[in-house]
Amino acid sequence: MTTSPAVSFEFFPPKSEEMEKRLWDCVQRLTPVRPQFVSVTYGAGGSTRERTHSIVRQLAQDRGLPAAGHITCVAATRGEIDEVLKGYWDAGVRRIVALRGDPVSGIGSRYEPHPGGYAYASDLIAGARRIGHFDISVGCYPEIHPEASSLAEEIDNLKRKIDAGANRAITQFFFDPSVYLRFLDGVRKAGVNVPIIPGIMLQSNFKGLRRMAAMCGASIPERIASLYEGLDEDPETRDLVTAHIAADLCNRLAEQGVAEFHFYTMNRPGLSLSTCRLLGVRSQGESI
């Protein structure tokens, strides 16, 4: 890779005091990398909504980071979501990640829109556009969303979100470059020309990774699974393997012209920093 890529990071809101310390350590260590933006997720069913909002405001106001709050349609009225959006705008937060969200009853159950809420991400995006000129990211699934019947349906869903006003899409994680490239080709043929940023998973616990993949429909190639064999009690080696897998995937995509990556950090700065270094991304003040 001759030119280092642009990067962004996803954090999740902490559930305990110890996890909060870990989050802010992660933020402190990754800030010098100068990410394009950082995002903060919601818990299932919007369960961490207030913590997410608080962290996003702190990232933007206290840390000076380009912070994006995840906002979902689940378990909230339009009025409640609009208040969150107005609060972000008034706090100087100009980025959001607009998502439909998982069913309140859990992944695998039937999604039922809130009777007084935004039904789908495209509706949420249109609502956000009425409130402020947000920079809006959305999600997409190169291996298709578990509820989609085909790649064509997945691309149609993405196109609706872009037509509603989204600026870019961030993919669900994947491990095979051809999965992303095939999806990108279909997206471009459908007339969608916004950036499609690969989402790169940095989960070194293979049992956890396999569980997450099953929930979102991502496949784990056998060559990847085999690298974790025998490492259940060896977290240091797992971390090395994970950074290698992520950097190799990014480098292979970069060879095809991809210049930006979004890292699912799991609030673990070491893995993100290791991967960035392997890609030639340095902290501010460092030279390659």
PDB file of C-alpha atoms in Angstrom:
ATOM      1  CA  MET A   1       0.000   0.000   0.000  1.00  0.00           C
ATOM      2  CA  THR A   2       1.722   3.205  -1.178  1.00  0.00           C
ATOM      3  CA  THR A   3      -0.683   5.665   0.456  1.00  0.00           C
ATOM      4  CA  SER A   4      -2.075   5.062   3.911  1.00  0.00           C
ATOM      5  CA  PRO A   5      -5.868   4.770   3.993  1.00  0.00           C
ATOM      6  CA  ALA A   6      -8.363   6.907   5.859  1.00  0.00           C
ATOM      7  CA  VAL A   7      -9.828   5.194   8.918  1.00  0.00           C
ATOM      8  CA  SER A   8     -12.772   5.564  11.275  1.00  0.00           C
ATOM      9  CA  PHE A   9     -13.663   3.750  14.481  1.00  0.00           C
ATOM     10  CA  GLU A  10     -16.789   2.363  16.135  1.00  0.00           C
ATOM     11  CA  PHE A  11     -17.141   2.264  19.919  1.00  0.00           C
ATOM     12  CA  PHE A  12     -19.900   0.777  22.050  1.00  0.00           C
ATOM     13  CA  PRO A  13     -21.309   2.411  25.205  1.00  0.00           C
ATOM     14  CA  PRO A  14     -20.062   0.956  28.509  1.00  0.00           C
ATOM     15  CA  LYS A  15     -22.274  -0.930  30.939  1.00  0.00           C
ATOM     16  CA  SER A  16     -20.097  -0.482  34.039  1.00  0.00           C
ATOM     17  CA  GLU A  17     -17.593   1.913  35.572  1.00  0.00           C
ATOM     18  CA  GLU A  18     -14.711  -0.369  34.600  1.00  0.00           C
ATOM     19  CA  MET A  19     -15.937  -0.567  31.007  1.00  0.00           C
ATOM     20  CA  GLU A  20     -16.258   3.212  30.915  1.00  0.00           C
ATOM     21  CA  LYS A  21     -12.593   3.567  31.869  1.00  0.00           C
ATOM     22  CA  ARG A  22     -11.766   1.157  29.062  1.00  0.00           C
ATOM     23  CA  LEU A  23     -13.797   3.186  26.581  1.00  0.00           C
ATOM     24  CA  TRP A  24     -12.066   6.464  27.375  1.00  0.00           C
ATOM     25  CA  ASP A  25      -8.668   4.786  27.303  1.00  0.00           C
ATOM     26  CA  CYS A  26      -9.573   3.519  23.846  1.00  0.00           C
ATOM     27  CA  VAL A  27     -10.615   7.008  22.748  1.00  0.00           C
ATOM     28  CA  GLN A  28      -7.436   8.576  24.128  1.00  0.00           C
ATOM     29  CA  ARG A  29      -5.165   6.090  22.399  1.00  0.00           C
ATOM     30  CA  LEU A  30      -6.943   6.225  19.037  1.00  0.00           C
ATOM     31  CA  THR A  31      -7.432  10.003  18.822  1.00  0.00           C
ATOM     32  CA  PRO A  32      -3.844  10.658  17.585  1.00  0.00           C
ATOM     33  CA  VAL A  33      -4.571   8.469  14.540  1.00  0.00           C
ATOM     34  CA  ARG A  34      -6.846  11.318  13.376  1.00  0.00           C
ATOM     35  CA  PRO A  35      -9.877   9.266  12.340  1.00  0.00           C
ATOM     36  CA  GLN A  36     -12.283  10.597   9.749  1.00  0.00           C
ATOM     37  CA  PHE A  37     -14.987  10.101  12.369  1.00  0.00           C
ATOM     38  CA  VAL A  38     -15.868   7.922  15.337  1.00  0.00           C
ATOM     39  CA  SER A  39     -19.277   6.382  15.977  1.00  0.00           C
ATOM     40  CA  VAL A  40     -21.037   5.118  19.093  1.00  0.00           C
ATOM     41  CA  THR A  41     -23.573   2.293  18.906  1.00  0.00           C
ATOM     42  CA  TYR A  42     -26.924   1.688  20.569  1.00  0.00           C
ATOM     43  CA  GLY A  43     -27.550  -1.402  22.638  1.00  0.00           C
ATOM     44  CA  ALA A  44     -30.241  -3.862  21.574  1.00  0.00           C
ATOM     45  CA  GLY A  45     -33.636  -2.213  21.314  1.00  0.00           C
ATOM     46  CA  GLY A  46     -32.104   1.188  21.992  1.00  0.00           C
ATOM     47  CA  SER A  47     -31.280   0.074  25.536  1.00  0.00           C
ATOM     48  CA  THR A  48     -28.215   2.322  25.854  1.00  0.00           C
ATOM     49  CA  ARG A  49     -29.780   5.358  24.193  1.00  0.00           C
ATOM     50  CA  GLU A  50     -28.976   7.904  26.904  1.00  0.00           C
ATOM     51  CA  ARG A  51     -25.421   6.626  27.420  1.00  0.00           C
ATOM     52  CA  THR A  52     -24.834   6.766  23.681  1.00  0.00           C
ATOM     53  CA  HIS A  53     -26.052  10.362  23.483  1.00  0.00           C
ATOM     54  CA  SER A  54     -23.905  11.422  26.442  1.00  0.00           C
ATOM     55  CA  ILE A  55     -20.755   9.807  25.030  1.00  0.00           C
ATOM     56  CA  VAL A  56     -21.294  11.300  21.568  1.00  0.00           C
ATOM     57  CA  ARG A  57     -21.656  14.778  23.046  1.00  0.00           C
ATOM     58  CA  GLN A  58     -18.509  14.320  25.142  1.00  0.00           C
ATOM     59  CA  LEU A  59     -16.543  13.076  22.147  1.00  0.00           C
ATOM     60  CA  ALA A  60     -17.583  16.098  20.108  1.00  0.00           C
ATOM     61  CA  GLN A  61     -17.468  18.821  22.752  1.00  0.00           C
ATOM     62  CA  ASP A  62     -14.720  17.691  25.143  1.00  0.00           C
ATOM     63  CA  ARG A  63     -12.469  15.685  22.824  1.00  0.00           C
ATOM     64  CA  GLY A  64     -13.006  17.632  19.613  1.00  0.00           C
ATOM     65  CA  LEU A  65     -13.621  14.474  17.604  1.00  0.00           C
ATOM     66  CA  PRO A  66     -15.940  14.186  14.581  1.00  0.00           C
ATOM     67  CA  ALA A  67     -18.426  12.011  16.462  1.00  0.00           C
ATOM     68  CA  ALA A  68     -21.448  10.221  15.016  1.00  0.00           C
ATOM     69  CA  GLY A  69     -24.260   8.870  17.146  1.00  0.00           C
ATOM     70  CA  HIS A  70     -26.083   5.721  16.089  1.00  0.00           C
ATOM     71  CA  ILE A  71     -29.831   6.286  15.942  1.00  0.00           C
ATOM     72  CA  THR A  72     -32.354   3.511  15.369  1.00  0.00           C
ATOM     73  CA  CYS A  73     -36.078   3.386  14.704  1.00  0.00           C
ATOM     74  CA  VAL A  74     -36.912   0.869  17.431  1.00  0.00           C
ATOM     75  CA  ALA A  75     -38.761   1.570  20.672  1.00  0.00           C
ATOM     76  CA  ALA A  76     -39.165   5.310  20.125  1.00  0.00           C
ATOM     77  CA  THR A  77     -41.691   7.729  18.662  1.00  0.00           C
ATOM     78  CA  ARG A  78     -40.840  10.189  15.925  1.00  0.00           C
ATOM     79  CA  GLY A  79     -41.041  12.962  18.483  1.00  0.00           C
ATOM     80  CA  GLU A  80     -38.535  11.242  20.770  1.00  0.00           C
ATOM     81  CA  ILE A  81     -36.119  10.607  17.920  1.00  0.00           C
ATOM     82  CA  ASP A  82     -36.504  14.165  16.640  1.00  0.00           C
ATOM     83  CA  GLU A  83     -35.621  15.482  20.104  1.00  0.00           C
ATOM     84  CA  VAL A  84     -32.436  13.422  20.061  1.00  0.00           C
ATOM     85  CA  LEU A  85     -31.553  14.768  16.627  1.00  0.00           C
ATOM     86  CA  LYS A  86     -32.235  18.352  17.711  1.00  0.00           C
ATOM     87  CA  GLY A  87     -30.137  17.764  20.825  1.00  0.00           C
ATOM     88  CA  TYR A  88     -27.245  16.541  18.715  1.00  0.00           C
ATOM     89  CA  TRP A  89     -27.532  19.493  16.359  1.00  0.00           C
ATOM     90  CA  ASP A  90     -27.630  21.991  19.226  1.00  0.00           C
ATOM     91  CA  ALA A  91     -24.579  20.286  20.786  1.00  0.00           C
ATOM     92  CA  GLY A  92     -22.596  20.697  17.573  1.00  0.00           C
ATOM     93  CA  VAL A  93     -22.838  17.037  16.540  1.00  0.00           C
ATOM     94  CA  ARG A  94     -23.175  16.963  12.772  1.00  0.00           C
ATOM     95  CA  ARG A  95     -22.859  13.244  12.049  1.00  0.00           C
ATOM     96  CA  ILE A  96     -25.228  10.350  12.656  1.00  0.00           C
ATOM     97  CA  VAL A  97     -25.435   6.687  11.711  1.00  0.00           C
ATOM     98  CA  ALA A  98     -29.078   6.023  10.815  1.00  0.00           C
ATOM     99  CA  LEU A  99     -30.255   2.428  11.200  1.00  0.00           C
ATOM    100  CA  ARG A 100     -33.561   0.617  11.345  1.00  0.00           C
ATOM    101  CA  GLY A 101     -32.345  -1.409  14.314  1.00  0.00           C
ATOM    102  CA  ASP A 102     -32.946  -4.980  15.380  1.00  0.00           C
ATOM    103  CA  PRO A 103     -36.400  -6.151  16.497  1.00  0.00           C
ATOM    104  CA  VAL A 104     -37.148  -5.388  20.138  1.00  0.00           C
ATOM    105  CA  SER A 105     -37.713  -9.101  20.774  1.00  0.00           C
ATOM    106  CA  GLY A 106     -34.264  -9.910  19.405  1.00  0.00           C
ATOM    107  CA  ILE A 107     -32.607 -10.893  16.155  1.00  0.00           C
ATOM    108  CA  GLY A 108     -34.603 -13.571  14.380  1.00  0.00           C
ATOM    109  CA  SER A 109     -37.970 -12.289  15.561  1.00  0.00           C
ATOM    110  CA  ARG A 110     -40.312 -10.296  13.337  1.00  0.00           C
ATOM    111  CA  TYR A 111     -39.608  -6.585  13.063  1.00  0.00           C
ATOM    112  CA  GLU A 112     -42.601  -4.448  13.949  1.00  0.00           C
ATOM    113  CA  PRO A 113     -42.281  -0.683  13.439  1.00  0.00           C
ATOM    114  CA  HIS A 114     -43.163   1.462  16.439  1.00  0.00           C
ATOM    115  CA  PRO A 115     -46.735   2.683  15.807  1.00  0.00           C
ATOM    116  CA  GLY A 116     -45.717   6.294  16.364  1.00  0.00           C
ATOM    117  CA  GLY A 117     -42.167   6.061  15.091  1.00  0.00           C
ATOM    118  CA  TYR A 118     -40.103   6.012  11.951  1.00  0.00           C
ATOM    119  CA  ALA A 119     -40.740   2.675  10.276  1.00  0.00           C
ATOM    120  CA  TYR A 120     -37.468   2.225   8.410  1.00  0.00           C
ATOM    121  CA  ALA A 121     -34.033   3.798   8.079  1.00  0.00           C
ATOM    122  CA  SER A 122     -35.067   5.691   4.935  1.00  0.00           C
ATOM    123  CA  ASP A 123     -37.881   7.348   6.921  1.00  0.00           C
ATOM    124  CA  LEU A 124     -35.459   8.215   9.722  1.00  0.00           C
ATOM    125  CA  ILE A 125     -33.022   9.747   7.230  1.00  0.00           C
ATOM    126  CA  ALA A 126     -35.754  11.912   5.714  1.00  0.00           C
ATOM    127  CA  GLY A 127     -36.719  13.033   9.221  1.00  0.00           C
ATOM    128  CA  ALA A 128     -33.122  13.895  10.091  1.00  0.00           C
ATOM    129  CA  ARG A 129     -32.805  15.912   6.896  1.00  0.00           C
ATOM    130  CA  ARG A 130     -35.765  18.054   7.984  1.00  0.00           C
ATOM    131  CA  ILE A 131     -34.006  18.873  11.258  1.00  0.00           C
ATOM    132  CA  GLY A 132     -30.477  19.643  10.092  1.00  0.00           C
ATOM    133  CA  HIS A 133     -27.903  19.124   7.391  1.00  0.00           C
ATOM    134  CA  PHE A 134     -26.405  16.054   9.061  1.00  0.00           C
ATOM    135  CA  ASP A 135     -23.694  13.934   7.510  1.00  0.00           C
ATOM    136  CA  ILE A 136     -25.513  10.589   7.489  1.00  0.00           C
ATOM    137  CA  SER A 137     -24.004   7.117   7.326  1.00  0.00           C
ATOM    138  CA  VAL A 138     -26.097   3.979   6.919  1.00  0.00           C
ATOM    139  CA  GLY A 139     -25.457   0.257   7.099  1.00  0.00           C
ATOM    140  CA  CYS A 140     -25.386  -2.319   4.320  1.00  0.00           C
ATOM    141  CA  TYR A 141     -24.821  -6.060   4.077  1.00  0.00           C
ATOM    142  CA  PRO A 142     -22.534  -7.425   1.331  1.00  0.00           C
ATOM    143  CA  GLU A 143     -23.728 -10.943   2.215  1.00  0.00           C
ATOM    144  CA  ILE A 144     -27.306  -9.574   2.479  1.00  0.00           C
ATOM    145  CA  HIS A 145     -29.321  -8.759   5.574  1.00  0.00           C
ATOM    146  CA  PRO A 146     -30.825 -11.832   7.269  1.00  0.00           C
ATOM    147  CA  GLU A 147     -34.297 -10.540   6.362  1.00  0.00           C
ATOM    148  CA  ALA A 148     -33.470  -9.845   2.699  1.00  0.00           C
ATOM    149  CA  SER A 149     -34.339 -12.496   0.133  1.00  0.00           C
ATOM    150  CA  SER A 150     -31.627 -11.642  -2.386  1.00  0.00           C
ATOM    151  CA  LEU A 151     -28.692  -9.393  -3.184  1.00  0.00           C
ATOM    152  CA  ALA A 152     -30.995  -7.383  -5.441  1.00  0.00           C
ATOM    153  CA  GLU A 153     -33.335  -6.710  -2.507  1.00  0.00           C
ATOM    154  CA  GLU A 154     -30.383  -5.701  -0.322  1.00  0.00           C
ATOM    155  CA  ILE A 155     -29.204  -3.233  -2.951  1.00  0.00           C
ATOM    156  CA  ASP A 156     -32.744  -1.862  -3.392  1.00  0.00           C
ATOM    157  CA  ASN A 157     -32.922  -1.248   0.363  1.00  0.00           C
ATOM    158  CA  LEU A 158     -29.601   0.575   0.275  1.00  0.00           C
ATOM    159  CA  LYS A 159     -30.698   2.671  -2.703  1.00  0.00           C
ATOM    160  CA  ARG A 160     -33.798   3.825  -0.808  1.00  0.00           C
ATOM    161  CA  LYS A 161     -31.595   5.037   2.038  1.00  0.00           C
ATOM    162  CA  ILE A 162     -29.253   6.884  -0.291  1.00  0.00           C
ATOM    163  CA  ASP A 163     -32.178   8.428  -2.183  1.00  0.00           C
ATOM    164  CA  ALA A 164     -33.540   9.624   1.180  1.00  0.00           C
ATOM    165  CA  GLY A 165     -30.335  11.576   1.769  1.00  0.00           C
ATOM    166  CA  ALA A 166     -27.609   9.334   3.217  1.00  0.00           C
ATOM    167  CA  ASN A 167     -24.010  10.293   2.397  1.00  0.00           C
ATOM    168  CA  ARG A 168     -22.293   6.922   2.668  1.00  0.00           C
ATOM    169  CA  ALA A 169     -22.784   3.305   3.652  1.00  0.00           C
ATOM    170  CA  ILE A 170     -20.678   1.227   6.031  1.00  0.00           C
ATOM    171  CA  THR A 171     -20.753  -2.499   5.449  1.00  0.00           C
ATOM    172  CA  GLN A 172     -21.360  -5.281   7.897  1.00  0.00           C
ATOM    173  CA  PHE A 173     -18.113  -7.144   8.491  1.00  0.00           C
ATOM    174  CA  PHE A 174     -16.859  -9.736   6.026  1.00  0.00           C
ATOM    175  CA  PHE A 175     -13.619 -11.646   5.424  1.00  0.00           C
ATOM    176  CA  ASP A 176     -13.529 -12.349   1.682  1.00  0.00           C
ATOM    177  CA  PRO A 177     -12.629  -9.358  -0.528  1.00  0.00           C
ATOM    178  CA  SER A 178     -14.670 -10.808  -3.396  1.00  0.00           C
ATOM    179  CA  VAL A 179     -17.811 -10.500  -1.253  1.00  0.00           C
ATOM    180  CA  TYR A 180     -17.312  -6.746  -0.975  1.00  0.00           C
ATOM    181  CA  LEU A 181     -16.237  -6.259  -4.583  1.00  0.00           C
ATOM    182  CA  ARG A 182     -19.235  -8.186  -5.941  1.00  0.00           C
ATOM    183  CA  PHE A 183     -21.557  -6.129  -3.743  1.00  0.00           C
ATOM    184  CA  LEU A 184     -19.883  -2.874  -4.793  1.00  0.00           C
ATOM    185  CA  ASP A 185     -20.262  -3.804  -8.451  1.00  0.00           C
ATOM    186  CA  GLY A 186     -23.986  -4.418  -7.966  1.00  0.00           C
ATOM    187  CA  VAL A 187     -24.392  -1.164  -6.057  1.00  0.00           C
ATOM    188  CA  ARG A 188     -22.677   0.864  -8.773  1.00  0.00           C
ATOM    189  CA  LYS A 189     -24.744  -0.797 -11.503  1.00  0.00           C
ATOM    190  CA  ALA A 190     -27.850   0.241  -9.547  1.00  0.00           C
ATOM    191  CA  GLY A 191     -26.741   3.868  -9.798  1.00  0.00           C
ATOM    192  CA  VAL A 192     -25.583   4.279  -6.190  1.00  0.00           C
ATOM    193  CA  ASN A 193     -22.372   6.304  -6.222  1.00  0.00           C
ATOM    194  CA  VAL A 194     -21.767   7.226  -2.576  1.00  0.00           C
ATOM    195  CA  PRO A 195     -18.767   5.749  -0.722  1.00  0.00           C
ATOM    196  CA  ILE A 196     -19.278   2.151   0.416  1.00  0.00           C
ATOM    197  CA  ILE A 197     -16.844   1.808   3.315  1.00  0.00           C
ATOM    198  CA  PRO A 198     -15.755  -1.694   4.333  1.00  0.00           C
ATOM    199  CA  GLY A 199     -16.501  -2.498   7.969  1.00  0.00           C
ATOM    200  CA  ILE A 200     -13.550  -4.396   9.458  1.00  0.00           C
ATOM    201  CA  MET A 201     -14.142  -6.560  12.530  1.00  0.00           C
ATOM    202  CA  LEU A 202     -11.488  -6.636  15.271  1.00  0.00           C
ATOM    203  CA  GLN A 203     -12.971  -9.357  17.476  1.00  0.00           C
ATOM    204  CA  SER A 204     -10.222 -11.760  18.597  1.00  0.00           C
ATOM    205  CA  ASN A 205     -12.502 -14.033  20.616  1.00  0.00           C
ATOM    206  CA  PHE A 206     -13.408 -16.585  17.959  1.00  0.00           C
ATOM    207  CA  LYS A 207     -16.440 -17.919  19.809  1.00  0.00           C
ATOM    208  CA  GLY A 208     -17.771 -14.388  20.023  1.00  0.00           C
ATOM    209  CA  LEU A 209     -16.917 -13.748  16.391  1.00  0.00           C
ATOM    210  CA  ARG A 210     -18.739 -16.867  15.261  1.00  0.00           C
ATOM    211  CA  ARG A 211     -21.801 -15.864  17.288  1.00  0.00           C
ATOM    212  CA  MET A 212     -21.810 -12.365  15.787  1.00  0.00           C
ATOM    213  CA  ALA A 213     -21.403 -13.758  12.276  1.00  0.00           C
ATOM    214  CA  ALA A 214     -24.371 -16.076  12.749  1.00  0.00           C
ATOM    215  CA  MET A 215     -26.534 -13.168  13.901  1.00  0.00           C
ATOM    216  CA  CYS A 216     -25.763 -10.898  10.963  1.00  0.00           C
ATOM    217  CA  GLY A 217     -25.339 -13.442   8.177  1.00  0.00           C
ATOM    218  CA  ALA A 218     -21.594 -13.014   7.687  1.00  0.00           C
ATOM    219  CA  SER A 219     -19.578 -16.036   6.591  1.00  0.00           C
ATOM    220  CA  ILE A 220     -16.231 -17.038   8.095  1.00  0.00           C
ATOM    221  CA  PRO A 221     -13.996 -18.807   5.554  1.00  0.00           C
ATOM    222  CA  GLU A 222     -12.361 -22.010   6.723  1.00  0.00           C
ATOM    223  CA  ARG A 223      -8.925 -20.479   6.214  1.00  0.00           C
ATOM    224  CA  ILE A 224      -9.831 -17.807   8.785  1.00  0.00           C
ATOM    225  CA  ALA A 225     -11.372 -20.252  11.261  1.00  0.00           C
ATOM    226  CA  SER A 226      -8.300 -22.488  11.083  1.00  0.00           C
ATOM    227  CA  LEU A 227      -6.032 -19.652  12.208  1.00  0.00           C
ATOM    228  CA  TYR A 228      -7.819 -19.554  15.572  1.00  0.00           C
ATOM    229  CA  GLU A 229      -7.651 -23.295  16.225  1.00  0.00           C
ATOM    230  CA  GLY A 230      -6.000 -24.124  19.546  1.00  0.00           C
ATOM    231  CA  LEU A 231      -5.900 -20.486  20.685  1.00  0.00           C
ATOM    232  CA  ASP A 232      -8.807 -20.453  23.146  1.00  0.00           C
ATOM    233  CA  GLU A 233      -6.412 -19.939  26.075  1.00  0.00           C
ATOM    234  CA  ASP A 234      -3.889 -17.783  24.212  1.00  0.00           C
ATOM    235  CA  PRO A 235      -5.319 -14.252  23.880  1.00  0.00           C
ATOM    236  CA  GLU A 236      -2.007 -12.656  22.890  1.00  0.00           C
ATOM    237  CA  THR A 237      -1.612 -14.883  19.841  1.00  0.00           C
ATOM    238  CA  ARG A 238      -5.301 -14.411  18.987  1.00  0.00           C
ATOM    239  CA  ASP A 239      -4.719 -10.663  18.910  1.00  0.00           C
ATOM    240  CA  LEU A 240      -1.758 -11.064  16.562  1.00  0.00           C
ATOM    241  CA  VAL A 241      -3.816 -13.299  14.287  1.00  0.00           C
ATOM    242  CA  THR A 242      -6.730 -10.850  14.309  1.00  0.00           C
ATOM    243  CA  ALA A 243      -4.559  -7.861  13.381  1.00  0.00           C
ATOM    244  CA  HIS A 244      -2.943  -9.881  10.587  1.00  0.00           C
ATOM    245  CA  ILE A 245      -6.331 -10.972   9.193  1.00  0.00           C
ATOM    246  CA  ALA A 246      -7.678  -7.412   9.271  1.00  0.00           C
ATOM    247  CA  ALA A 247      -4.582  -5.849   7.703  1.00  0.00           C
ATOM    248  CA  ASP A 248      -4.413  -8.511   4.999  1.00  0.00           C
ATOM    249  CA  LEU A 249      -8.071  -7.929   4.108  1.00  0.00           C
ATOM    250  CA  CYS A 250      -7.549  -4.161   3.962  1.00  0.00           C
ATOM    251  CA  ASN A 251      -4.429  -4.491   1.825  1.00  0.00           C
ATOM    252  CA  ARG A 252      -6.204  -6.780  -0.633  1.00  0.00           C
ATOM    253  CA  LEU A 253      -9.074  -4.304  -0.881  1.00  0.00           C
ATOM    254  CA  ALA A 254      -6.645  -1.391  -1.257  1.00  0.00           C
ATOM    255  CA  GLU A 255      -5.180  -3.138  -4.294  1.00  0.00           C
ATOM    256  CA  GLN A 256      -8.669  -2.782  -5.807  1.00  0.00           C
ATOM    257  CA  GLY A 257      -8.834   0.935  -5.059  1.00  0.00           C
ATOM    258  CA  VAL A 258     -10.464   0.982  -1.614  1.00  0.00           C
ATOM    259  CA  ALA A 259      -9.045   3.906   0.373  1.00  0.00           C
ATOM    260  CA  GLU A 260     -11.099   4.042   3.590  1.00  0.00           C
ATOM    261  CA  PHE A 261     -11.936   1.525   6.309  1.00  0.00           C
ATOM    262  CA  HIS A 262     -14.237   1.540   9.344  1.00  0.00           C
ATOM    263  CA  PHE A 263     -12.983  -0.513  12.283  1.00  0.00           C
ATOM    264  CA  TYR A 264     -15.296  -2.228  14.749  1.00  0.00           C
ATOM    265  CA  THR A 265     -12.911  -1.713  17.675  1.00  0.00           C
ATOM    266  CA  MET A 266     -14.717  -3.679  20.405  1.00  0.00           C
ATOM    267  CA  ASN A 267     -13.341  -0.840  22.595  1.00  0.00           C
ATOM    268  CA  ARG A 268      -9.887  -2.441  22.388  1.00  0.00           C
ATOM    269  CA  PRO A 269      -7.372   0.146  21.179  1.00  0.00           C
ATOM    270  CA  GLY A 270      -4.408  -2.213  20.845  1.00  0.00           C
ATOM    271  CA  LEU A 271      -5.947  -4.201  18.010  1.00  0.00           C
ATOM    272  CA  SER A 272      -6.948  -1.053  16.141  1.00  0.00           C
ATOM    273  CA  LEU A 273      -3.512   0.515  16.558  1.00  0.00           C
ATOM    274  CA  SER A 274      -1.742  -2.674  15.476  1.00  0.00           C
ATOM    275  CA  THR A 275      -3.887  -2.949  12.366  1.00  0.00           C
ATOM    276  CA  CYS A 276      -3.441   0.726  11.520  1.00  0.00           C
ATOM    277  CA  ARG A 277       0.329   0.413  11.858  1.00  0.00           C
ATOM    278  CA  LEU A 278       0.350  -2.587   9.531  1.00  0.00           C
ATOM    279  CA  LEU A 279      -1.515  -0.421   7.011  1.00  0.00           C
ATOM    280  CA  GLY A 280       0.941   2.464   7.331  1.00  0.00           C
ATOM    281  CA  VAL A 281      -1.458   4.644   9.336  1.00  0.00           C
ATOM    282  CA  ARG A 282       0.531   6.513  11.983  1.00  0.00           C
ATOM    283  CA  SER A 283      -0.400   8.653  14.944  1.00  0.00           C
ATOM    284  CA  GLN A 284      -0.041  12.419  14.611  1.00  0.00           C
ATOM    285  CA  GLY A 285       3.616  13.419  14.643  1.00  0.00           C
ATOM    286  CA  GLU A 286       4.901  10.012  13.549  1.00  0.00           C
ATOM    287  CA  SER A 287       6.405   9.392  10.145  1.00  0.00           C
ATOM    288  CA  ILE A 288       6.086   6.230   8.106  1.00  0.00           C
TER     289      ILE A 288
END
